[in-house]
Amino acid sequence: MVPVNVQFSLLGPVRAWRSPAELDIGSSRQRAILALLLVRANQLVSVGDMVELLWEQDPPGSAVNTIHKYIGAIRRLLEPGLEARAGGRWLTRHGGAYRLAADESMSDLIAFRRMVNDAGQAAAEGRPADALDLLLEAVALRRGACGEDLDLRGHNRDYFTAVDQECIAALARAADAALASAQASRILPLLRRAAFGEPLNESLQARLMLVLAATGQQASALSHYQVVRERLNDELGVDPGAEMRAAQSRVLRQEFPAAAVREPAGPAATPGPIGLSACPRSQVVSRSCRGCRGCSTRAAKPPALSPSARSTAWPASARPLSPSTGPIAWPSILTTVSCT
């Protein structure tokens, strides 16, 4: 088998490498087309979907020709020696659609999903410490919002929003694994940052309370409950839900794994950015929202994945800092959004 020498990053700004060199992907619209092919890797993506992604309901007369031009440029970028109209190795045409073939050694998104899947298996087998290791490795791949800085339109942008929600869900699962394995301090910095970026996400806020308490910061955990309760009341006119109330009860009763070790209390959490334009239809509002029609984002179902034991070696310029060496950049959760 010819070794894979092309890699793509989608968990943040879309990027590509051929061997060690990073590629210039081209214009913002061409980058958007590549991003759509990546977020739907190994699936057929119609030219119509690409047209809608760029122009929604108002495409120019030359839209289809422009899409074919972008596809040709991406093919030549990935395979410079490819002859005109020749079938490419990765990007292939199937009637009125295109398919980008990729696996976990090529795509950070696919690698992320494989690790999350493997973590689920580890947790189901009673190995929360292994699950935590895998989830932290998966979350560390994220460098920002999926397809960050692209002008994405139409229903296909929901695929990108769904990936952002997958990353948030993975972090929540990492918090559960950290609590179950008595390693709460490993997840606290990342969870704190994500929770402050998703101020109305009660699932993350509840887990932050539990992790704070598990690291010996019970007072901070209870104080955080009051902060979230006031925010929910002020912005949505609701009281904390069952998950938040259950977390408060656990903190008050100090219900944590018997093996947990009380760690020195760290500095109290400081408030994150405020000013989110919250939609009253939902108690979970994401700062990575992409204009999701009143914040009621429709999650797209990701393609089925097959487990694999391979690990991915990413170019040095693509590797984010690991949880053990420093913070991970999460630009998407530090940016206020407006919903239409």
Short mmCIF file of C-alpha atoms in Angstrom, two decimals:
data_model
loop_
_atom_site.label_atom_id
_atom_site.label_comp_id
_atom_site.label_asym_id
_atom_site.label_seq_id
_atom_site.Cartn_x
_atom_site.Cartn_y
_atom_site.Cartn_z
CA MET A 1 0.00 0.00 0.00
CA VAL A 2 1.26 3.48 -0.85
CA PRO A 3 1.81 5.40 2.40
CA VAL A 4 -0.59 8.24 3.14
CA ASN A 5 1.12 11.60 2.78
CA VAL A 6 -1.84 14.00 2.91
CA GLN A 7 -3.39 15.19 6.16
CA PHE A 8 -6.28 17.52 6.95
CA SER A 9 -7.27 19.50 10.02
CA LEU A 10 -10.88 20.57 10.47
CA LEU A 11 -11.14 20.96 14.25
CA GLY A 12 -10.38 24.65 13.93
CA PRO A 13 -9.38 26.52 10.76
CA VAL A 14 -9.32 24.13 7.80
CA ARG A 15 -5.72 23.21 6.94
CA ALA A 16 -3.95 20.62 4.79
CA TRP A 17 -0.47 19.14 4.49
CA ARG A 18 1.26 17.05 1.86
CA SER A 19 4.15 15.24 3.54
CA PRO A 20 5.70 17.83 5.89
CA ALA A 21 4.68 20.94 3.95
CA GLU A 22 1.48 22.87 4.71
CA LEU A 23 -0.58 23.64 1.62
CA ASP A 24 -2.11 26.93 0.58
CA ILE A 25 -5.73 25.87 0.21
CA GLY A 26 -6.75 28.98 -1.71
CA SER A 27 -9.67 31.37 -1.43
CA SER A 28 -12.19 31.32 1.42
CA ARG A 29 -14.81 29.71 -0.85
CA GLN A 30 -12.42 27.01 -2.00
CA ARG A 31 -11.55 26.38 1.66
CA ALA A 32 -15.26 26.08 2.43
CA ILE A 33 -15.69 23.44 -0.28
CA LEU A 34 -12.77 21.43 1.11
CA ALA A 35 -14.21 21.80 4.62
CA LEU A 36 -17.58 20.42 3.49
CA LEU A 37 -15.89 17.46 1.80
CA LEU A 38 -13.94 16.83 5.02
CA VAL A 39 -16.85 17.13 7.44
CA ARG A 40 -18.70 14.65 5.21
CA ALA A 41 -15.63 12.55 4.39
CA ASN A 42 -16.31 9.20 2.72
CA GLN A 43 -19.80 10.37 1.75
CA LEU A 44 -21.11 11.68 -1.54
CA VAL A 45 -21.48 15.46 -1.51
CA SER A 46 -23.59 16.82 -4.35
CA VAL A 47 -22.67 19.87 -6.36
CA GLY A 48 -26.00 21.30 -5.25
CA ASP A 49 -24.95 21.05 -1.60
CA MET A 50 -21.72 22.88 -2.42
CA VAL A 51 -23.60 25.61 -4.25
CA GLU A 52 -25.95 26.06 -1.30
CA LEU A 53 -23.04 26.16 1.16
CA LEU A 54 -21.54 29.15 -0.68
CA TRP A 55 -24.57 31.06 -1.95
CA GLU A 56 -27.60 29.50 -0.24
CA GLN A 57 -30.70 30.46 -2.24
CA ASP A 58 -29.08 33.09 -4.47
CA PRO A 59 -26.32 31.44 -6.56
CA PRO A 60 -24.91 33.15 -9.65
CA GLY A 61 -25.40 31.62 -13.07
CA SER A 62 -21.79 30.46 -13.05
CA ALA A 63 -22.10 28.66 -9.69
CA VAL A 64 -21.77 25.09 -10.98
CA ASN A 65 -18.78 25.92 -13.16
CA THR A 66 -17.17 27.69 -10.21
CA ILE A 67 -17.66 24.60 -8.03
CA HIS A 68 -15.97 22.41 -10.65
CA LYS A 69 -13.13 24.91 -10.80
CA TYR A 70 -12.66 24.69 -7.03
CA ILE A 71 -12.78 20.89 -7.13
CA GLY A 72 -10.12 20.82 -9.85
CA ALA A 73 -7.90 23.16 -7.87
CA ILE A 74 -8.24 21.02 -4.73
CA ARG A 75 -7.39 17.89 -6.71
CA ARG A 76 -4.25 19.48 -8.17
CA LEU A 77 -3.31 20.75 -4.73
CA LEU A 78 -3.46 17.27 -3.26
CA GLU A 79 -1.98 15.50 -6.27
CA PRO A 80 0.17 17.94 -8.28
CA GLY A 81 1.08 15.32 -10.89
CA LEU A 82 -2.52 14.37 -11.63
CA GLU A 83 -3.43 14.62 -15.31
CA ALA A 84 -6.49 16.56 -16.41
CA ARG A 85 -9.72 14.55 -16.07
CA ALA A 86 -7.82 11.66 -14.45
CA GLY A 87 -9.36 9.93 -11.45
CA GLY A 88 -7.78 11.18 -8.26
CA ARG A 89 -6.58 9.11 -5.37
CA TRP A 90 -8.53 10.93 -2.66
CA LEU A 91 -11.09 13.18 -4.35
CA THR A 92 -13.29 11.30 -6.83
CA ARG A 93 -16.35 12.16 -8.87
CA HIS A 94 -19.52 10.08 -8.83
CA GLY A 95 -22.06 11.50 -11.26
CA GLY A 96 -23.17 14.86 -9.91
CA ALA A 97 -21.37 14.40 -6.59
CA TYR A 98 -17.85 14.15 -5.16
CA ARG A 99 -16.35 12.03 -2.43
CA LEU A 100 -13.22 12.74 -0.39
CA ALA A 101 -11.73 9.49 0.92
CA ALA A 102 -10.11 9.84 4.34
CA ASP A 103 -9.34 7.84 7.45
CA GLU A 104 -8.07 8.68 10.92
CA SER A 105 -4.46 8.97 9.74
CA MET A 106 -5.54 11.77 7.39
CA SER A 107 -8.33 13.62 9.23
CA ASP A 108 -8.20 15.01 12.76
CA LEU A 109 -12.01 14.81 12.91
CA ILE A 110 -12.01 11.09 12.13
CA ALA A 111 -9.16 10.53 14.60
CA PHE A 112 -11.15 12.46 17.22
CA ARG A 113 -14.23 10.31 16.66
CA ARG A 114 -12.22 7.09 16.81
CA MET A 115 -10.73 8.06 20.18
CA VAL A 116 -14.14 9.07 21.56
CA ASN A 117 -15.53 5.74 20.38
CA ASP A 118 -12.65 3.84 21.99
CA ALA A 119 -13.17 5.84 25.21
CA GLY A 120 -16.81 4.77 25.26
CA GLN A 121 -15.75 1.14 25.02
CA ALA A 122 -13.22 1.61 27.83
CA ALA A 123 -15.84 3.21 30.06
CA ALA A 124 -18.31 0.41 29.32
CA GLU A 125 -15.63 -2.12 30.34
CA GLY A 126 -15.07 -0.38 33.68
CA ARG A 127 -11.80 1.34 32.73
CA PRO A 128 -12.52 5.04 33.42
CA ALA A 129 -8.82 5.96 33.65
CA ASP A 130 -8.23 4.65 30.12
CA ALA A 131 -11.37 6.43 28.94
CA LEU A 132 -10.06 9.68 30.42
CA ASP A 133 -6.70 9.33 28.66
CA LEU A 134 -8.42 8.81 25.31
CA LEU A 135 -10.89 11.66 25.77
CA LEU A 136 -8.17 14.12 26.78
CA GLU A 137 -6.19 13.12 23.71
CA ALA A 138 -9.27 13.59 21.54
CA VAL A 139 -10.16 16.99 22.99
CA ALA A 140 -6.55 18.12 22.55
CA LEU A 141 -6.97 17.89 18.77
CA ARG A 142 -9.40 20.80 18.82
CA ARG A 143 -7.91 24.17 17.90
CA GLY A 144 -11.15 26.12 17.52
CA ALA A 145 -14.63 25.87 16.04
CA CYS A 146 -15.02 23.34 13.24
CA GLY A 147 -14.21 25.12 9.97
CA GLU A 148 -13.49 28.32 11.85
CA ASP A 149 -13.56 31.66 9.98
CA LEU A 150 -15.50 30.26 7.01
CA ASP A 151 -18.71 31.85 5.72
CA LEU A 152 -20.93 28.76 5.71
CA ARG A 153 -24.54 28.92 4.54
CA GLY A 154 -27.52 26.63 4.09
CA HIS A 155 -28.39 23.42 5.89
CA ASN A 156 -24.94 21.88 5.43
CA ARG A 157 -23.47 24.27 8.00
CA ASP A 158 -25.31 22.14 10.58
CA TYR A 159 -22.66 19.46 10.06
CA PHE A 160 -20.06 21.89 11.40
CA THR A 161 -22.20 22.93 14.37
CA ALA A 162 -22.75 19.25 15.18
CA VAL A 163 -18.98 18.66 15.32
CA ASP A 164 -18.62 21.53 17.80
CA GLN A 165 -21.28 19.89 19.95
CA GLU A 166 -19.45 16.56 19.69
CA CYS A 167 -16.36 18.23 21.14
CA ILE A 168 -18.35 19.70 24.03
CA ALA A 169 -19.97 16.33 24.69
CA ALA A 170 -16.53 14.65 24.69
CA LEU A 171 -15.33 17.09 27.32
CA ALA A 172 -18.39 16.34 29.46
CA ARG A 173 -17.65 12.61 29.15
CA ALA A 174 -14.04 13.31 30.10
CA ALA A 175 -15.29 14.99 33.28
CA ASP A 176 -17.35 11.90 34.10
CA ALA A 177 -14.32 9.67 33.53
CA ALA A 178 -12.12 11.94 35.64
CA LEU A 179 -14.59 11.76 38.52
CA ALA A 180 -14.97 8.00 38.19
CA SER A 181 -11.18 7.47 38.19
CA ALA A 182 -10.48 10.00 40.99
CA GLN A 183 -8.44 12.21 38.64
CA ALA A 184 -10.58 15.34 38.73
CA SER A 185 -7.60 17.71 38.68
CA ARG A 186 -6.67 16.55 35.16
CA ILE A 187 -9.89 17.84 33.63
CA LEU A 188 -10.49 20.95 35.74
CA PRO A 189 -8.63 23.57 33.62
CA LEU A 190 -10.26 22.46 30.35
CA LEU A 191 -13.69 22.05 31.92
CA ARG A 192 -13.49 25.47 33.53
CA ARG A 193 -12.71 27.11 30.22
CA ALA A 194 -15.42 25.27 28.32
CA ALA A 195 -18.04 25.92 31.00
CA PHE A 196 -17.34 29.63 30.99
CA GLY A 197 -17.66 29.63 27.23
CA GLU A 198 -21.00 27.79 27.39
CA PRO A 199 -22.56 29.72 30.31
CA LEU A 200 -26.07 28.31 29.86
CA ASN A 201 -25.05 24.72 29.20
CA GLU A 202 -26.30 23.13 32.41
CA SER A 203 -24.62 19.81 31.67
CA LEU A 204 -21.17 21.41 31.64
CA GLN A 205 -21.96 23.65 34.61
CA ALA A 206 -23.10 20.67 36.70
CA ARG A 207 -19.92 18.77 35.91
CA LEU A 208 -17.80 21.79 36.77
CA MET A 209 -19.44 21.88 40.19
CA LEU A 210 -18.68 18.20 40.76
CA VAL A 211 -15.08 18.51 39.60
CA LEU A 212 -14.49 21.58 41.77
CA ALA A 213 -15.83 19.72 44.80
CA ALA A 214 -13.80 16.61 43.98
CA THR A 215 -10.63 18.72 44.01
CA GLY A 216 -11.42 20.07 47.48
CA GLN A 217 -13.21 23.24 46.38
CA GLN A 218 -16.68 22.60 47.76
CA ALA A 219 -17.31 26.27 48.57
CA SER A 220 -16.42 27.30 45.01
CA ALA A 221 -18.71 24.58 43.66
CA LEU A 222 -21.68 25.81 45.69
CA SER A 223 -20.90 29.41 44.80
CA HIS A 224 -20.82 28.46 41.13
CA TYR A 225 -24.28 26.95 41.45
CA GLN A 226 -25.62 30.31 42.63
CA VAL A 227 -23.89 32.13 39.75
CA VAL A 228 -25.42 29.78 37.19
CA ARG A 229 -28.85 29.92 38.87
CA GLU A 230 -28.86 33.72 38.65
CA ARG A 231 -27.69 33.68 35.04
CA LEU A 232 -30.40 31.22 34.03
CA ASN A 233 -33.03 33.31 35.76
CA ASP A 234 -31.80 36.60 34.32
CA GLU A 235 -31.29 35.46 30.73
CA LEU A 236 -33.86 32.68 30.28
CA GLY A 237 -36.29 33.19 33.13
CA VAL A 238 -35.86 29.59 34.33
CA ASP A 239 -34.52 27.81 37.40
CA PRO A 240 -31.71 25.23 37.29
CA GLY A 241 -32.78 21.90 35.86
CA ALA A 242 -32.58 18.45 37.37
CA GLU A 243 -28.91 17.94 36.46
CA MET A 244 -27.79 21.11 38.21
CA ARG A 245 -29.91 20.37 41.28
CA ALA A 246 -28.56 16.82 41.46
CA ALA A 247 -24.99 18.13 41.27
CA GLN A 248 -25.68 20.58 44.10
CA SER A 249 -27.09 17.76 46.21
CA ARG A 250 -24.02 15.59 45.55
CA VAL A 251 -21.69 18.42 46.50
CA LEU A 252 -23.58 19.06 49.73
CA ARG A 253 -23.44 15.36 50.61
CA GLN A 254 -19.85 15.02 49.35
CA GLU A 255 -20.76 12.02 47.21
CA PHE A 256 -17.65 11.16 45.25
CA PRO A 257 -15.73 7.94 44.51
CA ALA A 258 -14.30 6.42 47.67
CA ALA A 259 -10.80 6.41 46.17
CA ALA A 260 -10.83 10.15 45.54
CA VAL A 261 -8.00 12.07 47.15
CA ARG A 262 -8.63 15.56 48.41
CA GLU A 263 -6.30 17.88 46.56
CA PRO A 264 -5.20 21.36 47.65
CA ALA A 265 -7.76 23.95 46.75
CA GLY A 266 -6.76 26.02 43.75
CA PRO A 267 -7.72 29.63 43.11
CA ALA A 268 -11.41 30.35 42.85
CA ALA A 269 -12.79 30.39 39.35
CA THR A 270 -13.15 33.80 37.79
CA PRO A 271 -16.11 34.72 35.61
CA GLY A 272 -15.69 34.24 31.91
CA PRO A 273 -16.99 36.53 29.20
CA ILE A 274 -20.58 37.58 29.67
CA GLY A 275 -23.00 39.00 27.14
CA LEU A 276 -24.21 35.94 25.26
CA SER A 277 -27.31 36.62 23.21
CA ALA A 278 -29.42 33.75 24.52
CA CYS A 279 -32.36 32.25 22.71
CA PRO A 280 -35.34 31.55 25.03
CA ARG A 281 -36.14 28.33 23.14
CA SER A 282 -33.16 26.47 24.55
CA GLN A 283 -31.34 26.21 27.87
CA VAL A 284 -28.19 25.09 26.10
CA VAL A 285 -26.70 27.91 24.07
CA SER A 286 -23.38 27.53 22.28
CA ARG A 287 -20.90 30.26 21.51
CA SER A 288 -19.99 28.25 18.44
CA CYS A 289 -23.54 28.74 17.13
CA ARG A 290 -23.64 29.48 13.40
CA GLY A 291 -26.90 31.37 13.07
CA CYS A 292 -28.95 28.28 13.84
CA ARG A 293 -32.44 29.67 13.25
CA GLY A 294 -33.25 30.70 16.80
CA CYS A 295 -30.51 28.62 18.43
CA SER A 296 -32.46 25.40 17.88
CA THR A 297 -29.51 23.76 16.18
CA ARG A 298 -30.26 20.50 14.40
CA ALA A 299 -27.51 18.01 15.08
CA ALA A 300 -26.36 16.16 12.00
CA LYS A 301 -25.79 12.46 12.33
CA PRO A 302 -22.09 11.66 11.76
CA PRO A 303 -21.11 8.79 9.51
CA ALA A 304 -20.54 5.40 11.09
CA LEU A 305 -16.96 4.71 12.09
CA SER A 306 -15.02 1.50 12.42
CA PRO A 307 -12.72 1.18 15.46
CA SER A 308 -9.02 1.23 14.79
CA ALA A 309 -5.89 0.92 16.87
CA ARG A 310 -3.76 3.22 14.75
CA SER A 311 -2.48 6.47 16.17
CA THR A 312 -2.01 9.61 14.14
CA ALA A 313 1.21 11.58 13.76
CA TRP A 314 0.25 15.17 12.96
CA PRO A 315 2.57 17.83 11.56
CA ALA A 316 4.26 19.80 14.33
CA SER A 317 2.48 23.00 13.28
CA ALA A 318 -0.90 21.30 13.73
CA ARG A 319 -0.38 19.90 17.20
CA PRO A 320 -2.14 21.81 19.96
CA LEU A 321 -0.70 21.87 23.46
CA SER A 322 -1.56 18.77 25.45
CA PRO A 323 -3.44 18.97 28.76
CA SER A 324 -0.18 18.19 30.56
CA THR A 325 1.88 20.92 28.91
CA GLY A 326 -0.45 23.85 28.64
CA PRO A 327 -3.86 25.22 27.74
CA ILE A 328 -5.64 24.46 24.50
CA ALA A 329 -6.85 27.35 22.36
CA TRP A 330 -10.64 27.45 22.20
CA PRO A 331 -11.37 30.60 20.18
CA SER A 332 -14.94 29.47 19.49
CA ILE A 333 -15.96 29.69 23.15
CA LEU A 334 -14.53 33.16 23.62
CA THR A 335 -16.56 34.83 20.88
CA THR A 336 -20.03 36.24 21.39
CA VAL A 337 -22.49 35.24 18.70
CA SER A 338 -25.74 36.67 17.45
CA CYS A 339 -28.50 34.31 16.41
CA THR A 340 -30.89 34.97 13.56
#
